[in-house]
mmCIF file of N, CA, C and O in Angstrom:
data_model
loop_
_atom_site.group_PDB
_atom_site.id
_atom_site.type_symbol
_atom_site.label_atom_id
_atom_site.label_comp_id
_atom_site.label_asym_id
_atom_site.label_seq_id
_atom_site.Cartn_x
_atom_site.Cartn_y
_atom_site.Cartn_z
ATOM 1 N N LYS A 100 0.857 -1.180 0.000
ATOM 2 C CA LYS A 100 0.000 0.000 0.000
ATOM 3 C C LYS A 100 0.895 1.232 0.000
ATOM 4 O O LYS A 100 1.672 1.446 0.920
ATOM 5 N N ILE A 101 0.788 2.033 -1.035
ATOM 6 C CA ILE A 101 1.632 3.228 -1.156
ATOM 7 C C ILE A 101 0.989 4.421 -0.471
ATOM 8 O O ILE A 101 1.642 5.182 0.213
ATOM 9 N N PHE A 102 -0.313 4.596 -0.664
ATOM 10 C CA PHE A 102 -0.993 5.783 -0.162
ATOM 11 C C PHE A 102 -1.838 5.458 1.057
ATOM 12 O O PHE A 102 -2.522 4.455 1.094
ATOM 13 N N GLY A 103 -1.771 6.337 2.023
ATOM 14 C CA GLY A 103 -2.620 6.197 3.190
ATOM 15 C C GLY A 103 -3.922 6.944 2.963
ATOM 16 O O GLY A 103 -4.190 7.436 1.874
ATOM 17 N N LYS A 104 -4.728 7.026 4.005
ATOM 18 C CA LYS A 104 -5.956 7.805 3.916
ATOM 19 C C LYS A 104 -5.570 9.257 3.660
ATOM 20 O O LYS A 104 -4.755 9.833 4.383
ATOM 21 N N ILE A 105 -6.136 9.825 2.618
ATOM 22 C CA ILE A 105 -5.732 11.169 2.210
ATOM 23 C C ILE A 105 -6.619 12.206 2.884
ATOM 24 O O ILE A 105 -7.836 12.188 2.738
ATOM 25 N N LYS A 106 -5.991 13.084 3.613
ATOM 26 C CA LYS A 106 -6.664 14.230 4.207
ATOM 27 C C LYS A 106 -6.071 15.470 3.566
ATOM 28 O O LYS A 106 -4.977 15.440 3.002
ATOM 29 N N ARG A 107 -6.784 16.571 3.654
ATOM 30 C CA ARG A 107 -6.353 17.810 3.003
ATOM 31 C C ARG A 107 -4.897 18.151 3.321
ATOM 32 O O ARG A 107 -4.125 18.476 2.437
ATOM 33 N N LYS A 108 -4.493 18.038 4.578
ATOM 34 C CA LYS A 108 -3.132 18.408 4.938
ATOM 35 C C LYS A 108 -2.097 17.402 4.430
ATOM 36 O O LYS A 108 -0.918 17.702 4.392
ATOM 37 N N GLY A 109 -2.522 16.223 4.001
ATOM 38 C CA GLY A 109 -1.600 15.222 3.504
ATOM 39 C C GLY A 109 -1.484 15.167 1.987
ATOM 40 O O GLY A 109 -0.733 14.357 1.452
ATOM 41 N N TYR A 110 -2.222 16.010 1.276
ATOM 42 C CA TYR A 110 -2.213 15.958 -0.184
ATOM 43 C C TYR A 110 -0.822 16.171 -0.753
ATOM 44 O O TYR A 110 -0.408 15.477 -1.670
ATOM 45 N N SER A 111 -0.105 17.142 -0.233
ATOM 46 C CA SER A 111 1.225 17.444 -0.769
ATOM 47 C C SER A 111 2.159 16.251 -0.627
ATOM 48 O O SER A 111 2.871 15.886 -1.564
ATOM 49 N N ASP A 112 2.139 15.611 0.535
ATOM 50 C CA ASP A 112 2.980 14.433 0.752
ATOM 51 C C ASP A 112 2.568 13.285 -0.172
ATOM 52 O O ASP A 112 3.416 12.586 -0.719
ATOM 53 N N ASN A 113 1.262 13.087 -0.340
ATOM 54 C CA ASN A 113 0.793 12.022 -1.223
ATOM 55 C C ASN A 113 1.126 12.316 -2.684
ATOM 56 O O ASN A 113 1.442 11.401 -3.441
ATOM 57 N N PHE A 114 1.077 13.582 -3.087
ATOM 58 C CA PHE A 114 1.460 13.957 -4.450
ATOM 59 C C PHE A 114 2.945 13.652 -4.663
ATOM 60 O O PHE A 114 3.336 13.074 -5.677
ATOM 61 N N ALA A 115 3.772 14.006 -3.693
ATOM 62 C CA ALA A 115 5.207 13.703 -3.779
ATOM 63 C C ALA A 115 5.443 12.186 -3.815
ATOM 64 O O ALA A 115 6.311 11.708 -4.551
ATOM 65 N N THR A 116 4.665 11.431 -3.051
ATOM 66 C CA THR A 116 4.780 9.967 -3.069
ATOM 67 C C THR A 116 4.414 9.418 -4.447
ATOM 68 O O THR A 116 5.089 8.518 -4.965
ATOM 69 N N LEU A 117 3.371 9.962 -5.048
ATOM 70 C CA LEU A 117 2.978 9.559 -6.396
ATOM 71 C C LEU A 117 4.097 9.833 -7.394
ATOM 72 O O LEU A 117 4.438 8.976 -8.219
ATOM 73 N N LEU A 118 4.699 11.005 -7.319
ATOM 74 C CA LEU A 118 5.789 11.339 -8.236
ATOM 75 C C LEU A 118 7.015 10.464 -7.990
ATOM 76 O O LEU A 118 7.680 10.043 -8.939
ATOM 77 N N THR A 119 7.296 10.166 -6.743
ATOM 78 C CA THR A 119 8.404 9.267 -6.418
ATOM 79 C C THR A 119 8.176 7.895 -7.047
ATOM 80 O O THR A 119 9.082 7.311 -7.650
ATOM 81 N N ALA A 120 6.957 7.385 -6.943
ATOM 82 C CA ALA A 120 6.630 6.079 -7.514
ATOM 83 C C ALA A 120 6.622 6.099 -9.043
ATOM 84 O O ALA A 120 6.695 5.050 -9.677
ATOM 85 N N SER A 121 6.558 7.285 -9.637
ATOM 86 C CA SER A 121 6.476 7.426 -11.091
ATOM 87 C C SER A 121 7.814 7.774 -11.745
ATOM 88 O O SER A 121 7.852 8.041 -12.942
ATOM 89 N N GLN A 122 8.875 7.765 -10.979
ATOM 90 C CA GLN A 122 10.161 8.216 -11.517
ATOM 91 C C GLN A 122 10.673 7.376 -12.682
ATOM 92 O O GLN A 122 11.441 7.867 -13.503
ATOM 93 N N LYS A 123 10.232 6.117 -12.793
ATOM 94 C CA LYS A 123 10.710 5.272 -13.885
ATOM 95 C C LYS A 123 10.137 5.704 -15.240
ATOM 96 O O LYS A 123 10.654 5.316 -16.275
ATOM 97 N N PHE A 124 9.072 6.504 -15.235
ATOM 98 C CA PHE A 124 8.481 6.975 -16.478
ATOM 99 C C PHE A 124 9.232 8.212 -16.966
ATOM 100 O O PHE A 124 9.417 9.171 -16.202
ATOM 101 N N PRO A 125 9.650 8.234 -18.234
ATOM 102 C CA PRO A 125 10.462 9.353 -18.725
ATOM 103 C C PRO A 125 9.697 10.664 -18.885
ATOM 104 O O PRO A 125 10.282 11.735 -18.845
ATOM 105 N N VAL A 126 8.385 10.578 -19.056
ATOM 106 C CA VAL A 126 7.570 11.778 -19.258
ATOM 107 C C VAL A 126 6.336 11.693 -18.367
ATOM 108 O O VAL A 126 5.713 10.643 -18.263
ATOM 109 N N TRP A 127 6.019 12.812 -17.732
ATOM 110 C CA TRP A 127 4.801 12.904 -16.934
ATOM 111 C C TRP A 127 3.898 13.964 -17.542
ATOM 112 O O TRP A 127 4.355 15.010 -17.992
ATOM 113 N N LEU A 128 2.604 13.720 -17.507
ATOM 114 C CA LEU A 128 1.615 14.711 -17.883
ATOM 115 C C LEU A 128 0.639 14.815 -16.722
ATOM 116 O O LEU A 128 -0.030 13.839 -16.375
ATOM 117 N N VAL A 129 0.598 15.976 -16.102
ATOM 118 C CA VAL A 129 -0.217 16.185 -14.908
ATOM 119 C C VAL A 129 -1.280 17.227 -15.223
ATOM 120 O O VAL A 129 -0.971 18.297 -15.751
ATOM 121 N N SER A 130 -2.511 16.915 -14.913
ATOM 122 C CA SER A 130 -3.608 17.865 -15.042
ATOM 123 C C SER A 130 -3.909 18.429 -13.659
ATOM 124 O O SER A 130 -3.949 17.693 -12.670
ATOM 125 N N PHE A 131 -4.130 19.734 -13.594
ATOM 126 C CA PHE A 131 -4.352 20.398 -12.307
ATOM 127 C C PHE A 131 -5.382 21.503 -12.501
ATOM 128 O O PHE A 131 -5.292 22.261 -13.464
ATOM 129 N N ASN A 132 -6.363 21.603 -11.598
ATOM 130 C CA ASN A 132 -7.292 22.736 -11.686
ATOM 131 C C ASN A 132 -7.228 23.563 -10.415
ATOM 132 O O ASN A 132 -6.833 23.085 -9.362
ATOM 133 N N GLU A 133 -7.614 24.811 -10.550
ATOM 134 C CA GLU A 133 -7.444 25.766 -9.457
ATOM 135 C C GLU A 133 -8.333 25.505 -8.253
ATOM 136 O O GLU A 133 -8.174 26.153 -7.221
ATOM 137 N N SER A 134 -9.234 24.547 -8.347
ATOM 138 C CA SER A 134 -10.059 24.206 -7.186
ATOM 139 C C SER A 134 -9.358 23.193 -6.291
ATOM 140 O O SER A 134 -9.920 22.749 -5.307
ATOM 141 N N SER A 135 -8.138 22.834 -6.631
ATOM 142 C CA SER A 135 -7.398 21.825 -5.879
ATOM 143 C C SER A 135 -6.867 22.375 -4.565
ATOM 144 O O SER A 135 -7.010 23.551 -4.253
ATOM 145 N N TYR A 136 -6.188 21.513 -3.831
ATOM 146 C CA TYR A 136 -5.735 21.829 -2.477
ATOM 147 C C TYR A 136 -4.617 22.855 -2.416
ATOM 148 O O TYR A 136 -4.354 23.432 -1.374
ATOM 149 N N ALA A 137 -3.914 23.076 -3.511
ATOM 150 C CA ALA A 137 -2.752 23.969 -3.507
ATOM 151 C C ALA A 137 -2.818 24.880 -4.723
ATOM 152 O O ALA A 137 -3.631 24.687 -5.632
ATOM 153 N N SER A 138 -1.937 25.853 -4.750
ATOM 154 C CA SER A 138 -1.859 26.742 -5.909
ATOM 155 C C SER A 138 -1.030 26.080 -7.001
ATOM 156 O O SER A 138 -0.274 25.136 -6.740
ATOM 157 N N ILE A 139 -1.142 26.580 -8.210
ATOM 158 C CA ILE A 139 -0.335 26.050 -9.301
ATOM 159 C C ILE A 139 1.149 26.232 -9.003
ATOM 160 O O ILE A 139 1.965 25.363 -9.331
ATOM 161 N N ASP A 140 1.515 27.320 -8.346
ATOM 162 C CA ASP A 140 2.926 27.538 -7.996
ATOM 163 C C ASP A 140 3.436 26.470 -7.034
ATOM 164 O O ASP A 140 4.566 26.003 -7.157
ATOM 165 N N ASP A 141 2.589 26.061 -6.089
ATOM 166 C CA ASP A 141 2.974 24.994 -5.159
ATOM 167 C C ASP A 141 3.164 23.663 -5.896
ATOM 168 O O ASP A 141 4.114 22.923 -5.626
ATOM 169 N N ILE A 142 2.269 23.375 -6.829
ATOM 170 C CA ILE A 142 2.369 22.136 -7.604
ATOM 171 C C ILE A 142 3.628 22.155 -8.465
ATOM 172 O O ILE A 142 4.364 21.161 -8.537
ATOM 173 N N ILE A 143 3.893 23.281 -9.112
ATOM 174 C CA ILE A 143 5.103 23.411 -9.935
ATOM 175 C C ILE A 143 6.346 23.182 -9.089
ATOM 176 O O ILE A 143 7.279 22.494 -9.504
ATOM 177 N N GLU A 144 6.365 23.725 -7.892
ATOM 178 C CA GLU A 144 7.517 23.558 -6.996
ATOM 179 C C GLU A 144 7.767 22.081 -6.678
ATOM 180 O O GLU A 144 8.906 21.619 -6.696
ATOM 181 N N VAL A 145 6.694 21.341 -6.413
ATOM 182 C CA VAL A 145 6.844 19.915 -6.119
ATOM 183 C C VAL A 145 7.357 19.173 -7.355
ATOM 184 O O VAL A 145 8.288 18.366 -7.264
ATOM 185 N N VAL A 146 6.772 19.446 -8.521
ATOM 186 C CA VAL A 146 7.217 18.778 -9.747
ATOM 187 C C VAL A 146 8.678 19.118 -10.039
ATOM 188 O O VAL A 146 9.468 18.238 -10.402
ATOM 189 N N LEU A 147 9.056 20.380 -9.848
ATOM 190 C CA LEU A 147 10.447 20.790 -10.089
ATOM 191 C C LEU A 147 11.435 20.122 -9.144
ATOM 192 O O LEU A 147 12.621 20.015 -9.458
ATOM 193 N N SER A 148 10.968 19.640 -8.019
ATOM 194 C CA SER A 148 11.873 18.935 -7.112
ATOM 195 C C SER A 148 12.243 17.551 -7.666
ATOM 196 O O SER A 148 13.207 16.943 -7.213
ATOM 197 N N PHE A 149 11.487 17.088 -8.675
ATOM 198 C CA PHE A 149 11.757 15.796 -9.321
ATOM 199 C C PHE A 149 12.278 15.949 -10.745
ATOM 200 O O PHE A 149 13.109 15.170 -11.189
ATOM 201 N N ARG A 150 11.736 16.913 -11.473
ATOM 202 C CA ARG A 150 12.063 17.105 -12.883
ATOM 203 C C ARG A 150 12.372 18.576 -13.133
ATOM 204 O O ARG A 150 11.641 19.452 -12.679
ATOM 205 N N LYS A 151 13.427 18.841 -13.873
ATOM 206 C CA LYS A 151 13.823 20.234 -14.126
ATOM 207 C C LYS A 151 13.300 20.769 -15.454
ATOM 208 O O LYS A 151 13.255 21.962 -15.673
ATOM 209 N N ASP A 152 12.909 19.880 -16.348
ATOM 210 C CA ASP A 152 12.431 20.275 -17.670
ATOM 211 C C ASP A 152 10.913 20.176 -17.690
ATOM 212 O O ASP A 152 10.352 19.114 -17.959
ATOM 213 N N ILE A 153 10.235 21.289 -17.368
ATOM 214 C CA ILE A 153 8.774 21.259 -17.351
ATOM 215 C C ILE A 153 8.201 22.388 -18.198
ATOM 216 O O ILE A 153 8.819 23.428 -18.378
ATOM 217 N N ILE A 154 7.016 22.129 -18.705
ATOM 218 C CA ILE A 154 6.232 23.119 -19.448
ATOM 219 C C ILE A 154 4.862 23.155 -18.795
ATOM 220 O O ILE A 154 4.254 22.106 -18.554
ATOM 221 N N VAL A 155 4.376 24.363 -18.518
ATOM 222 C CA VAL A 155 3.057 24.535 -17.914
ATOM 223 C C VAL A 155 2.199 25.353 -18.873
ATOM 224 O O VAL A 155 2.599 26.430 -19.297
ATOM 225 N N GLU A 156 1.053 24.814 -19.222
ATOM 226 C CA GLU A 156 0.118 25.500 -20.121
ATOM 227 C C GLU A 156 -1.240 25.608 -19.445
ATOM 228 O O GLU A 156 -1.651 24.696 -18.727
ATOM 229 N N THR A 157 -1.931 26.700 -19.708
ATOM 230 C CA THR A 157 -3.297 26.879 -19.239
ATOM 231 C C THR A 157 -4.238 26.399 -20.336
ATOM 232 O O THR A 157 -4.034 26.711 -21.506
ATOM 233 N N VAL A 158 -5.237 25.626 -19.950
ATOM 234 C CA VAL A 158 -6.242 25.162 -20.902
ATOM 235 C C VAL A 158 -7.389 26.161 -20.839
ATOM 236 O O VAL A 158 -8.099 26.241 -19.836
ATOM 237 N N ASN A 159 -7.562 26.937 -21.883
ATOM 238 C CA ASN A 159 -8.585 27.980 -21.900
ATOM 239 C C ASN A 159 -9.965 27.413 -22.202
ATOM 240 O O ASN A 159 -10.111 26.507 -23.022
ATOM 241 N N GLY A 160 -10.973 27.933 -21.509
ATOM 242 C CA GLY A 160 -12.351 27.571 -21.778
ATOM 243 C C GLY A 160 -12.781 26.212 -21.258
ATOM 244 O O GLY A 160 -13.876 25.754 -21.553
ATOM 245 N N TYR A 161 -11.953 25.565 -20.471
ATOM 246 C CA TYR A 161 -12.289 24.241 -19.946
ATOM 247 C C TYR A 161 -13.269 24.391 -18.792
ATOM 248 O O TYR A 161 -13.151 25.283 -17.965
ATOM 249 N N ARG A 162 -14.253 23.516 -18.739
ATOM 250 C CA ARG A 162 -15.215 23.508 -17.636
ATOM 251 C C ARG A 162 -15.177 22.141 -16.986
ATOM 252 O O ARG A 162 -15.084 21.123 -17.659
ATOM 253 N N TYR A 163 -15.245 22.097 -15.681
ATOM 254 C CA TYR A 163 -15.161 20.834 -14.966
ATOM 255 C C TYR A 163 -16.216 20.775 -13.885
ATOM 256 O O TYR A 163 -16.770 21.789 -13.475
ATOM 257 N N ASN A 164 -16.520 19.589 -13.439
ATOM 258 C CA ASN A 164 -17.456 19.394 -12.331
ATOM 259 C C ASN A 164 -16.646 19.330 -11.050
ATOM 260 O O ASN A 164 -15.793 18.469 -10.888
ATOM 261 N N TYR A 165 -16.928 20.235 -10.158
ATOM 262 C CA TYR A 165 -16.195 20.315 -8.905
ATOM 263 C C TYR A 165 -17.121 19.975 -7.760
ATOM 264 O O TYR A 165 -17.991 20.770 -7.397
ATOM 265 N N ARG A 166 -16.941 18.775 -7.222
ATOM 266 C CA ARG A 166 -17.732 18.320 -6.059
ATOM 267 C C ARG A 166 -19.227 18.560 -6.228
ATOM 268 O O ARG A 166 -19.896 19.069 -5.348
ATOM 269 N N GLY A 167 -19.718 18.230 -7.380
ATOM 270 C CA GLY A 167 -21.139 18.391 -7.652
ATOM 271 C C GLY A 167 -21.411 18.177 -9.123
ATOM 272 O O GLY A 167 -20.541 17.768 -9.880
ATOM 273 N N ASN A 168 -22.594 18.472 -9.512
ATOM 274 C CA ASN A 168 -22.982 18.218 -10.892
ATOM 275 C C ASN A 168 -22.896 19.445 -11.784
ATOM 276 O O ASN A 168 -23.057 19.335 -12.985
ATOM 277 N N ASP A 169 -22.697 20.621 -11.210
ATOM 278 C CA ASP A 169 -22.668 21.837 -12.003
ATOM 279 C C ASP A 169 -21.283 22.065 -12.588
ATOM 280 O O ASP A 169 -20.287 22.049 -11.881
ATOM 281 N N ALA A 170 -21.241 22.306 -13.891
ATOM 282 C CA ALA A 170 -19.977 22.639 -14.537
ATOM 283 C C ALA A 170 -19.587 24.062 -14.137
ATOM 284 O O ALA A 170 -20.411 24.960 -14.134
ATOM 285 N N LYS A 171 -18.345 24.232 -13.773
ATOM 286 C CA LYS A 171 -17.858 25.533 -13.333
ATOM 287 C C LYS A 171 -16.649 25.922 -14.166
ATOM 288 O O LYS A 171 -15.895 25.074 -14.610
ATOM 289 N N SER A 172 -16.489 27.210 -14.352
ATOM 290 C CA SER A 172 -15.301 27.687 -15.042
ATOM 291 C C SER A 172 -14.174 27.813 -14.044
ATOM 292 O O SER A 172 -14.395 28.083 -12.866
ATOM 293 N N GLY A 173 -12.990 27.652 -14.501
ATOM 294 C CA GLY A 173 -11.823 27.811 -13.656
ATOM 295 C C GLY A 173 -10.597 27.511 -14.476
ATOM 296 O O GLY A 173 -10.693 26.989 -15.583
ATOM 297 N N SER A 174 -9.469 27.856 -13.967
ATOM 298 C CA SER A 174 -8.233 27.595 -14.694
ATOM 299 C C SER A 174 -7.839 26.136 -14.538
ATOM 300 O O SER A 174 -7.810 25.599 -13.440
ATOM 301 N N GLU A 175 -7.574 25.533 -15.656
ATOM 302 C CA GLU A 175 -7.079 24.158 -15.706
ATOM 303 C C GLU A 175 -5.686 24.235 -16.307
ATOM 304 O O GLU A 175 -5.447 24.961 -17.269
ATOM 305 N N TYR A 176 -4.767 23.504 -15.721
ATOM 306 C CA TYR A 176 -3.381 23.523 -16.171
ATOM 307 C C TYR A 176 -2.943 22.128 -16.579
ATOM 308 O O TYR A 176 -3.373 21.145 -15.990
ATOM 309 N N ILE A 177 -2.089 22.084 -17.569
ATOM 310 C CA ILE A 177 -1.425 20.857 -17.983
ATOM 311 C C ILE A 177 0.065 21.058 -17.748
ATOM 312 O O ILE A 177 0.641 22.064 -18.197
ATOM 313 N N ILE A 178 0.671 20.143 -17.031
ATOM 314 C CA ILE A 178 2.103 20.215 -16.747
ATOM 315 C C ILE A 178 2.767 19.030 -17.430
ATOM 316 O O ILE A 178 2.436 17.884 -17.155
ATOM 317 N N LEU A 179 3.706 19.321 -18.319
ATOM 318 C CA LEU A 179 4.498 18.290 -18.986
ATOM 319 C C LEU A 179 5.874 18.317 -18.348
ATOM 320 O O LEU A 179 6.522 19.368 -18.309
ATOM 321 N N ALA A 180 6.299 17.192 -17.805
ATOM 322 C CA ALA A 180 7.595 17.113 -17.120
ATOM 323 C C ALA A 180 8.415 15.998 -17.752
ATOM 324 O O ALA A 180 7.945 14.876 -17.887
ATOM 325 N N LYS A 181 9.661 16.336 -18.133
ATOM 326 C CA LYS A 181 10.536 15.368 -18.793
ATOM 327 C C LYS A 181 11.856 15.281 -18.064
ATOM 328 O O LYS A 181 12.247 16.187 -17.333
ATOM 329 N N GLY A 182 12.550 14.191 -18.292
ATOM 330 C CA GLY A 182 13.880 14.033 -17.727
ATOM 331 C C GLY A 182 13.862 13.605 -16.279
ATOM 332 O O GLY A 182 12.848 13.218 -15.735
ATOM 333 N N SER A 183 15.030 13.721 -15.644
ATOM 334 C CA SER A 183 15.122 13.339 -14.237
ATOM 335 C C SER A 183 15.869 14.377 -13.450
ATOM 336 O O SER A 183 16.323 15.340 -13.944
#
């Protein structure tokens, strides 16, 4: 068992654990929306601690369901991380 019960304060540690377990993959593609537990800058910082070659793009006009059935607007990001 890699992940424990995830609580809000443990998300960052669990995200780092996920990236640690994914190090054998040469390329990562991470989707992130602004309704998440951290800011995009915090997520970028964690990814940069594993991979130095990253590209971050904003997906314009994307709508997602956030803890309910109503589609909401918000910033969605795609992070491409390569190398080690």
